[in-house]
Amino acid sequence: KQEVTQIPAALSVPEGENLVLNCSFTDSAIYNLQWFRQDPGKGLTSLLLIQSSQREQTSGRLNASLDKSSGRSTLYIAASQPGDSATYLCAVKTSGSRLTFGEGTQLTVNP
Amino acid sequence: NAGVTQTPKFRVLKTGQSMTLLCAQDMNHEYMYWYRQDPGMGLRLIHYSVGEGTTAKGEVPDGYNVSRLKKQNFLLGLESAAPSQTSVYFCASSYSRESRDTQYFGPGTRLTVL
């Protein structure tokens, strides 16, 4: 059974700092890995999707990497801003219709 | 373009009552999903649909039923609510099951069963 773990569970940083969120998964037979953002009381918004054949994806200040063989992904956020405060969720797709989610990292960026 | 919408946003039920959660999408997506989110458990797939008139069980289907009579709607039913079904329920949709396609999520329904 696929299991996804995110470390740390919570992170608090000052504005402007670069930071890394970690995600690990137990079964390397994945179709893709996605990073989502969830704001309090809201749904999930897809940030980056890395297909299994890819190593990384970038969008603005966000960069996500994937090392499928070791079962790891990182989300790098450059020059963090208070508006980045949210919970970040990692999810892997292991069959056509099934996403397995981690519990998330709650990020607080302090002005 | 509203994306994925869910009704209601909040609901309180008593044990044994029934209710239906409605999910609607206006993106002409084939695939639709129902998840529940619980502290310490992450999001877990309840049921999903790969097209109009089809449904399939996910990871935690017990106590729930679903229907997809129209392509744009996916209904989640609780026939006899239990306190263990207190959760936040999210609906999602995707264009296909291709590895390049992401899922789009609704805002969630917060359900409390007393």
PDB file of C-alpha atoms in Angstrom:
ATOM      1  CA  LYS A   1       0.000   0.000   0.000  1.00  0.00           C
ATOM      2  CA  GLN A   2       1.351   3.407  -0.986  1.00  0.00           C
ATOM      3  CA  GLU A   3       2.143   5.716   1.913  1.00  0.00           C
ATOM      4  CA  VAL A   4       3.099   9.373   1.617  1.00  0.00           C
ATOM      5  CA  THR A   5       4.921  11.228   4.384  1.00  0.00           C
ATOM      6  CA  GLN A   6       5.589  14.953   4.593  1.00  0.00           C
ATOM      7  CA  ILE A   7       8.215  16.529   6.782  1.00  0.00           C
ATOM      8  CA  PRO A   8       8.056  18.849   8.629  1.00  0.00           C
ATOM      9  CA  ALA A   9       4.424  18.918   9.743  1.00  0.00           C
ATOM     10  CA  ALA A  10       4.708  22.636  10.435  1.00  0.00           C
ATOM     11  CA  LEU A  11       7.223  25.318   9.542  1.00  0.00           C
ATOM     12  CA  SER A  12       7.487  28.968  10.507  1.00  0.00           C
ATOM     13  CA  VAL A  13       9.943  31.245   8.702  1.00  0.00           C
ATOM     14  CA  PRO A  14      10.601  34.980   8.370  1.00  0.00           C
ATOM     15  CA  GLU A  15       9.632  36.702   5.142  1.00  0.00           C
ATOM     16  CA  GLY A  16      12.245  36.504   2.404  1.00  0.00           C
ATOM     17  CA  GLU A  17      13.674  33.160   3.434  1.00  0.00           C
ATOM     18  CA  ASN A  18      14.140  30.327   0.952  1.00  0.00           C
ATOM     19  CA  LEU A  19      12.650  27.062   2.172  1.00  0.00           C
ATOM     20  CA  VAL A  20      12.275  23.397   1.293  1.00  0.00           C
ATOM     21  CA  LEU A  21       9.341  21.105   1.980  1.00  0.00           C
ATOM     22  CA  ASN A  22       9.876  17.364   1.821  1.00  0.00           C
ATOM     23  CA  CYS A  23       7.706  14.500   0.642  1.00  0.00           C
ATOM     24  CA  SER A  24       8.521  10.791   0.590  1.00  0.00           C
ATOM     25  CA  PHE A  25       6.557   7.839  -0.755  1.00  0.00           C
ATOM     26  CA  THR A  26       6.963   4.104  -0.286  1.00  0.00           C
ATOM     27  CA  ASP A  27       6.115   2.712  -3.744  1.00  0.00           C
ATOM     28  CA  SER A  28       8.149   4.095  -6.638  1.00  0.00           C
ATOM     29  CA  ALA A  29       5.665   2.829  -9.258  1.00  0.00           C
ATOM     30  CA  ILE A  30       3.928   6.180  -9.656  1.00  0.00           C
ATOM     31  CA  TYR A  31       2.390   7.955 -12.645  1.00  0.00           C
ATOM     32  CA  ASN A  32       2.970  11.435 -11.291  1.00  0.00           C
ATOM     33  CA  LEU A  33       3.542  13.495  -8.169  1.00  0.00           C
ATOM     34  CA  GLN A  34       1.672  16.690  -7.447  1.00  0.00           C
ATOM     35  CA  TRP A  35       2.023  19.515  -4.976  1.00  0.00           C
ATOM     36  CA  PHE A  36      -1.145  21.259  -3.843  1.00  0.00           C
ATOM     37  CA  ARG A  37      -1.798  24.314  -1.723  1.00  0.00           C
ATOM     38  CA  GLN A  38      -4.700  24.454   0.736  1.00  0.00           C
ATOM     39  CA  ASP A  39      -5.782  27.678   2.412  1.00  0.00           C
ATOM     40  CA  PRO A  40      -7.841  27.484   5.652  1.00  0.00           C
ATOM     41  CA  GLY A  41     -11.443  26.544   4.925  1.00  0.00           C
ATOM     42  CA  LYS A  42     -10.758  26.223   1.225  1.00  0.00           C
ATOM     43  CA  GLY A  43     -10.228  23.511  -1.327  1.00  0.00           C
ATOM     44  CA  LEU A  44      -6.954  22.383  -2.863  1.00  0.00           C
ATOM     45  CA  THR A  45      -5.183  24.230  -5.651  1.00  0.00           C
ATOM     46  CA  SER A  46      -2.693  22.404  -7.833  1.00  0.00           C
ATOM     47  CA  LEU A  47       0.737  24.070  -7.835  1.00  0.00           C
ATOM     48  CA  LEU A  48       3.000  21.710  -9.759  1.00  0.00           C
ATOM     49  CA  LEU A  49       2.651  18.306 -11.388  1.00  0.00           C
ATOM     50  CA  ILE A  50       5.693  16.177 -12.185  1.00  0.00           C
ATOM     51  CA  GLN A  51       5.154  13.204 -14.438  1.00  0.00           C
ATOM     52  CA  SER A  52       7.064  10.029 -13.598  1.00  0.00           C
ATOM     53  CA  SER A  53       9.473  10.566 -16.519  1.00  0.00           C
ATOM     54  CA  GLN A  54      10.343  14.097 -15.389  1.00  0.00           C
ATOM     55  CA  ARG A  55      12.839  15.285 -12.774  1.00  0.00           C
ATOM     56  CA  GLU A  56      11.470  18.715 -11.918  1.00  0.00           C
ATOM     57  CA  GLN A  57       8.930  21.413 -12.656  1.00  0.00           C
ATOM     58  CA  THR A  58       9.082  25.141 -12.039  1.00  0.00           C
ATOM     59  CA  SER A  59       6.432  27.810 -11.691  1.00  0.00           C
ATOM     60  CA  GLY A  60       7.501  31.279 -10.654  1.00  0.00           C
ATOM     61  CA  ARG A  61       9.165  31.078  -7.239  1.00  0.00           C
ATOM     62  CA  LEU A  62       8.286  27.400  -6.881  1.00  0.00           C
ATOM     63  CA  ASN A  63      10.425  24.480  -7.950  1.00  0.00           C
ATOM     64  CA  ALA A  64       9.536  20.849  -7.361  1.00  0.00           C
ATOM     65  CA  SER A  65      11.897  17.939  -7.882  1.00  0.00           C
ATOM     66  CA  LEU A  66      11.235  14.228  -8.117  1.00  0.00           C
ATOM     67  CA  ASP A  67      13.585  11.322  -7.433  1.00  0.00           C
ATOM     68  CA  LYS A  68      11.371   8.352  -8.160  1.00  0.00           C
ATOM     69  CA  SER A  69      13.955   5.693  -7.388  1.00  0.00           C
ATOM     70  CA  SER A  70      14.486   6.976  -3.865  1.00  0.00           C
ATOM     71  CA  GLY A  71      10.837   7.864  -3.330  1.00  0.00           C
ATOM     72  CA  ARG A  72      11.412  11.533  -2.624  1.00  0.00           C
ATOM     73  CA  SER A  73      10.234  14.935  -3.767  1.00  0.00           C
ATOM     74  CA  THR A  74      11.025  18.434  -2.585  1.00  0.00           C
ATOM     75  CA  LEU A  75       9.166  21.696  -3.031  1.00  0.00           C
ATOM     76  CA  TYR A  76      11.475  24.697  -2.991  1.00  0.00           C
ATOM     77  CA  ILE A  77       9.959  28.115  -2.349  1.00  0.00           C
ATOM     78  CA  ALA A  78      12.221  31.068  -3.061  1.00  0.00           C
ATOM     79  CA  ALA A  79      11.979  34.429  -1.313  1.00  0.00           C
ATOM     80  CA  SER A  80       8.971  33.456   0.775  1.00  0.00           C
ATOM     81  CA  GLN A  81       6.134  35.949   1.309  1.00  0.00           C
ATOM     82  CA  PRO A  82       3.331  36.139   3.912  1.00  0.00           C
ATOM     83  CA  GLY A  83       0.905  35.235   1.135  1.00  0.00           C
ATOM     84  CA  ASP A  84       2.648  31.859   0.864  1.00  0.00           C
ATOM     85  CA  SER A  85       1.250  30.901   4.275  1.00  0.00           C
ATOM     86  CA  ALA A  86      -0.902  27.815   3.733  1.00  0.00           C
ATOM     87  CA  THR A  87      -0.818  24.039   4.017  1.00  0.00           C
ATOM     88  CA  TYR A  88       1.124  22.311   1.253  1.00  0.00           C
ATOM     89  CA  LEU A  89       0.068  18.808   0.297  1.00  0.00           C
ATOM     90  CA  CYS A  90       1.986  16.244  -1.691  1.00  0.00           C
ATOM     91  CA  ALA A  91       0.111  13.528  -3.606  1.00  0.00           C
ATOM     92  CA  VAL A  92       1.197  10.628  -5.789  1.00  0.00           C
ATOM     93  CA  LYS A  93      -0.825   8.947  -8.500  1.00  0.00           C
ATOM     94  CA  THR A  94      -0.398   5.187  -8.402  1.00  0.00           C
ATOM     95  CA  SER A  95      -3.272   4.109 -10.631  1.00  0.00           C
ATOM     96  CA  GLY A  96      -5.420   5.766 -13.260  1.00  0.00           C
ATOM     97  CA  SER A  97      -7.847   7.235 -10.789  1.00  0.00           C
ATOM     98  CA  ARG A  98      -6.225   7.148  -7.376  1.00  0.00           C
ATOM     99  CA  LEU A  99      -4.251   9.866  -5.627  1.00  0.00           C
ATOM    100  CA  THR A 100      -2.570   9.144  -2.288  1.00  0.00           C
ATOM    101  CA  PHE A 101      -2.007  12.249  -0.183  1.00  0.00           C
ATOM    102  CA  GLY A 102       0.401  13.133   2.560  1.00  0.00           C
ATOM    103  CA  GLU A 103      -0.881  14.936   5.645  1.00  0.00           C
ATOM    104  CA  GLY A 104       0.667  18.208   4.611  1.00  0.00           C
ATOM    105  CA  THR A 105       3.115  20.816   5.873  1.00  0.00           C
ATOM    106  CA  GLN A 106       1.575  23.884   7.468  1.00  0.00           C
ATOM    107  CA  LEU A 107       3.703  26.875   6.449  1.00  0.00           C
ATOM    108  CA  THR A 108       3.645  30.257   8.184  1.00  0.00           C
ATOM    109  CA  VAL A 109       5.655  33.116   6.720  1.00  0.00           C
ATOM    110  CA  ASN A 110       6.031  35.950   9.207  1.00  0.00           C
ATOM    111  CA  PRO A 111       6.270  39.569   8.015  1.00  0.00           C
TER     112      PRO A 111
ATOM    113  CA  ASN B   1     -16.428  29.421 -15.366  1.00  0.00           C
ATOM    114  CA  ALA B   2     -17.219  28.344 -11.780  1.00  0.00           C
ATOM    115  CA  GLY B   3     -14.986  25.239 -11.811  1.00  0.00           C
ATOM    116  CA  VAL B   4     -16.045  22.736  -9.147  1.00  0.00           C
ATOM    117  CA  THR B   5     -18.811  23.746  -6.759  1.00  0.00           C
ATOM    118  CA  GLN B   6     -20.192  21.923  -3.738  1.00  0.00           C
ATOM    119  CA  THR B   7     -23.421  22.304  -1.795  1.00  0.00           C
ATOM    120  CA  PRO B   8     -23.983  22.682   1.062  1.00  0.00           C
ATOM    121  CA  LYS B   9     -20.902  24.306   2.612  1.00  0.00           C
ATOM    122  CA  PHE B  10     -21.802  23.249   6.161  1.00  0.00           C
ATOM    123  CA  ARG B  11     -24.216  20.727   7.638  1.00  0.00           C
ATOM    124  CA  VAL B  12     -24.979  19.292  11.056  1.00  0.00           C
ATOM    125  CA  LEU B  13     -26.753  15.942  11.236  1.00  0.00           C
ATOM    126  CA  LYS B  14     -27.965  13.726  14.022  1.00  0.00           C
ATOM    127  CA  THR B  15     -26.901  10.083  14.089  1.00  0.00           C
ATOM    128  CA  GLY B  16     -29.109   8.054  11.762  1.00  0.00           C
ATOM    129  CA  GLN B  17     -30.182  10.945   9.538  1.00  0.00           C
ATOM    130  CA  SER B  18     -29.533  10.900   5.814  1.00  0.00           C
ATOM    131  CA  MET B  19     -28.288  13.550   3.442  1.00  0.00           C
ATOM    132  CA  THR B  20     -26.889  14.106  -0.041  1.00  0.00           C
ATOM    133  CA  LEU B  21     -23.905  16.233  -0.962  1.00  0.00           C
ATOM    134  CA  LEU B  22     -23.949  17.704  -4.440  1.00  0.00           C
ATOM    135  CA  CYS B  23     -20.893  18.340  -6.589  1.00  0.00           C
ATOM    136  CA  ALA B  24     -21.086  20.129  -9.927  1.00  0.00           C
ATOM    137  CA  GLN B  25     -18.389  20.940 -12.484  1.00  0.00           C
ATOM    138  CA  ASP B  26     -18.621  23.051 -15.618  1.00  0.00           C
ATOM    139  CA  MET B  27     -15.337  21.979 -17.239  1.00  0.00           C
ATOM    140  CA  ASN B  28     -16.779  18.995 -19.162  1.00  0.00           C
ATOM    141  CA  HIS B  29     -14.560  16.638 -17.172  1.00  0.00           C
ATOM    142  CA  GLU B  30     -15.070  12.897 -17.483  1.00  0.00           C
ATOM    143  CA  TYR B  31     -13.654  11.934 -14.074  1.00  0.00           C
ATOM    144  CA  MET B  32     -15.084  12.966 -10.721  1.00  0.00           C
ATOM    145  CA  TYR B  33     -14.043  12.042  -7.187  1.00  0.00           C
ATOM    146  CA  TRP B  34     -15.200  12.303  -3.586  1.00  0.00           C
ATOM    147  CA  TYR B  35     -12.620  12.574  -0.790  1.00  0.00           C
ATOM    148  CA  ARG B  36     -12.812  13.045   2.930  1.00  0.00           C
ATOM    149  CA  GLN B  37     -10.191  14.924   4.933  1.00  0.00           C
ATOM    150  CA  ASP B  38      -9.561  14.096   8.570  1.00  0.00           C
ATOM    151  CA  PRO B  39      -6.846  15.300  10.965  1.00  0.00           C
ATOM    152  CA  GLY B  40      -3.928  12.881  10.995  1.00  0.00           C
ATOM    153  CA  MET B  41      -5.323  10.910   8.035  1.00  0.00           C
ATOM    154  CA  GLY B  42      -4.889  13.216   5.060  1.00  0.00           C
ATOM    155  CA  LEU B  43      -7.334  13.061   2.157  1.00  0.00           C
ATOM    156  CA  ARG B  44      -8.799   9.652   1.391  1.00  0.00           C
ATOM    157  CA  LEU B  45     -10.755   8.643  -1.700  1.00  0.00           C
ATOM    158  CA  ILE B  46     -14.338   7.535  -0.997  1.00  0.00           C
ATOM    159  CA  HIS B  47     -15.774   6.881  -4.467  1.00  0.00           C
ATOM    160  CA  TYR B  48     -15.038   8.014  -7.969  1.00  0.00           C
ATOM    161  CA  SER B  49     -16.598   8.014 -11.441  1.00  0.00           C
ATOM    162  CA  VAL B  50     -14.939   7.601 -14.817  1.00  0.00           C
ATOM    163  CA  GLY B  51     -17.924   8.890 -16.758  1.00  0.00           C
ATOM    164  CA  GLU B  52     -21.669   9.494 -16.770  1.00  0.00           C
ATOM    165  CA  GLY B  53     -23.530   6.514 -15.351  1.00  0.00           C
ATOM    166  CA  THR B  54     -20.439   4.900 -13.801  1.00  0.00           C
ATOM    167  CA  THR B  55     -19.176   4.737 -10.219  1.00  0.00           C
ATOM    168  CA  ALA B  56     -16.399   2.855  -8.431  1.00  0.00           C
ATOM    169  CA  LYS B  57     -15.235   2.349  -4.859  1.00  0.00           C
ATOM    170  CA  GLY B  58     -12.228   4.116  -3.481  1.00  0.00           C
ATOM    171  CA  GLU B  59     -10.254   3.570  -0.298  1.00  0.00           C
ATOM    172  CA  VAL B  60     -13.033   4.205   2.258  1.00  0.00           C
ATOM    173  CA  PRO B  61     -16.429   3.545   0.587  1.00  0.00           C
ATOM    174  CA  ASP B  62     -18.362   2.009   3.491  1.00  0.00           C
ATOM    175  CA  GLY B  63     -21.384   4.007   4.619  1.00  0.00           C
ATOM    176  CA  TYR B  64     -21.546   6.071   1.434  1.00  0.00           C
ATOM    177  CA  ASN B  65     -23.301   5.778  -1.905  1.00  0.00           C
ATOM    178  CA  VAL B  66     -22.800   7.820  -5.053  1.00  0.00           C
ATOM    179  CA  SER B  67     -24.525   8.515  -8.333  1.00  0.00           C
ATOM    180  CA  ARG B  68     -23.458  10.144 -11.600  1.00  0.00           C
ATOM    181  CA  LEU B  69     -26.672  10.535 -13.599  1.00  0.00           C
ATOM    182  CA  LYS B  70     -25.382  13.604 -15.434  1.00  0.00           C
ATOM    183  CA  LYS B  71     -21.817  14.203 -16.563  1.00  0.00           C
ATOM    184  CA  GLN B  72     -21.546  17.478 -14.687  1.00  0.00           C
ATOM    185  CA  ASN B  73     -22.900  16.227 -11.346  1.00  0.00           C
ATOM    186  CA  PHE B  74     -21.629  13.723  -8.794  1.00  0.00           C
ATOM    187  CA  LEU B  75     -23.730  13.061  -5.707  1.00  0.00           C
ATOM    188  CA  LEU B  76     -22.524  11.596  -2.425  1.00  0.00           C
ATOM    189  CA  GLY B  77     -25.160  10.101  -0.127  1.00  0.00           C
ATOM    190  CA  LEU B  78     -25.099   9.130   3.504  1.00  0.00           C
ATOM    191  CA  GLU B  79     -28.054   6.842   4.222  1.00  0.00           C
ATOM    192  CA  SER B  80     -27.620   6.634   8.004  1.00  0.00           C
ATOM    193  CA  ALA B  81     -25.057   9.100   9.294  1.00  0.00           C
ATOM    194  CA  ALA B  82     -22.631   8.094  12.057  1.00  0.00           C
ATOM    195  CA  PRO B  83     -20.330  10.271  14.189  1.00  0.00           C
ATOM    196  CA  SER B  84     -17.353   8.642  12.412  1.00  0.00           C
ATOM    197  CA  GLN B  85     -18.507  10.390   9.241  1.00  0.00           C
ATOM    198  CA  THR B  86     -17.819  13.801  10.754  1.00  0.00           C
ATOM    199  CA  SER B  87     -15.294  15.215   8.307  1.00  0.00           C
ATOM    200  CA  VAL B  88     -14.628  17.709   5.554  1.00  0.00           C
ATOM    201  CA  TYR B  89     -15.719  16.339   2.183  1.00  0.00           C
ATOM    202  CA  PHE B  90     -14.079  17.440  -1.046  1.00  0.00           C
ATOM    203  CA  CYS B  91     -15.192  16.809  -4.578  1.00  0.00           C
ATOM    204  CA  ALA B  92     -12.723  16.901  -7.450  1.00  0.00           C
ATOM    205  CA  SER B  93     -12.763  16.428 -11.198  1.00  0.00           C
ATOM    206  CA  SER B  94     -10.261  15.788 -13.960  1.00  0.00           C
ATOM    207  CA  TYR B  95     -10.397  15.723 -17.750  1.00  0.00           C
ATOM    208  CA  SER B  96      -8.878  12.260 -18.018  1.00  0.00           C
ATOM    209  CA  ARG B  97      -6.768   9.730 -16.153  1.00  0.00           C
ATOM    210  CA  GLU B  98      -3.654  10.692 -18.096  1.00  0.00           C
ATOM    211  CA  SER B  99      -0.582  11.274 -15.975  1.00  0.00           C
ATOM    212  CA  ARG B 100      -0.371  14.889 -17.139  1.00  0.00           C
ATOM    213  CA  ASP B 101      -3.866  15.805 -15.935  1.00  0.00           C
ATOM    214  CA  THR B 102      -4.415  17.270 -12.500  1.00  0.00           C
ATOM    215  CA  GLN B 103      -7.528  17.158 -10.363  1.00  0.00           C
ATOM    216  CA  TYR B 104      -9.520  20.331  -9.667  1.00  0.00           C
ATOM    217  CA  PHE B 105     -11.036  20.564  -6.222  1.00  0.00           C
ATOM    218  CA  GLY B 106     -14.188  22.159  -4.862  1.00  0.00           C
ATOM    219  CA  PRO B 107     -14.233  24.295  -1.678  1.00  0.00           C
ATOM    220  CA  GLY B 108     -15.402  21.477   0.576  1.00  0.00           C
ATOM    221  CA  THR B 109     -18.398  20.621   2.764  1.00  0.00           C
ATOM    222  CA  ARG B 110     -17.901  20.533   6.518  1.00  0.00           C
ATOM    223  CA  LEU B 111     -20.173  17.848   7.993  1.00  0.00           C
ATOM    224  CA  THR B 112     -20.726  17.255  11.688  1.00  0.00           C
ATOM    225  CA  VAL B 113     -22.665  14.209  12.883  1.00  0.00           C
ATOM    226  CA  LEU B 114     -23.843  14.418  16.488  1.00  0.00           C
TER     227      LEU B 114
END
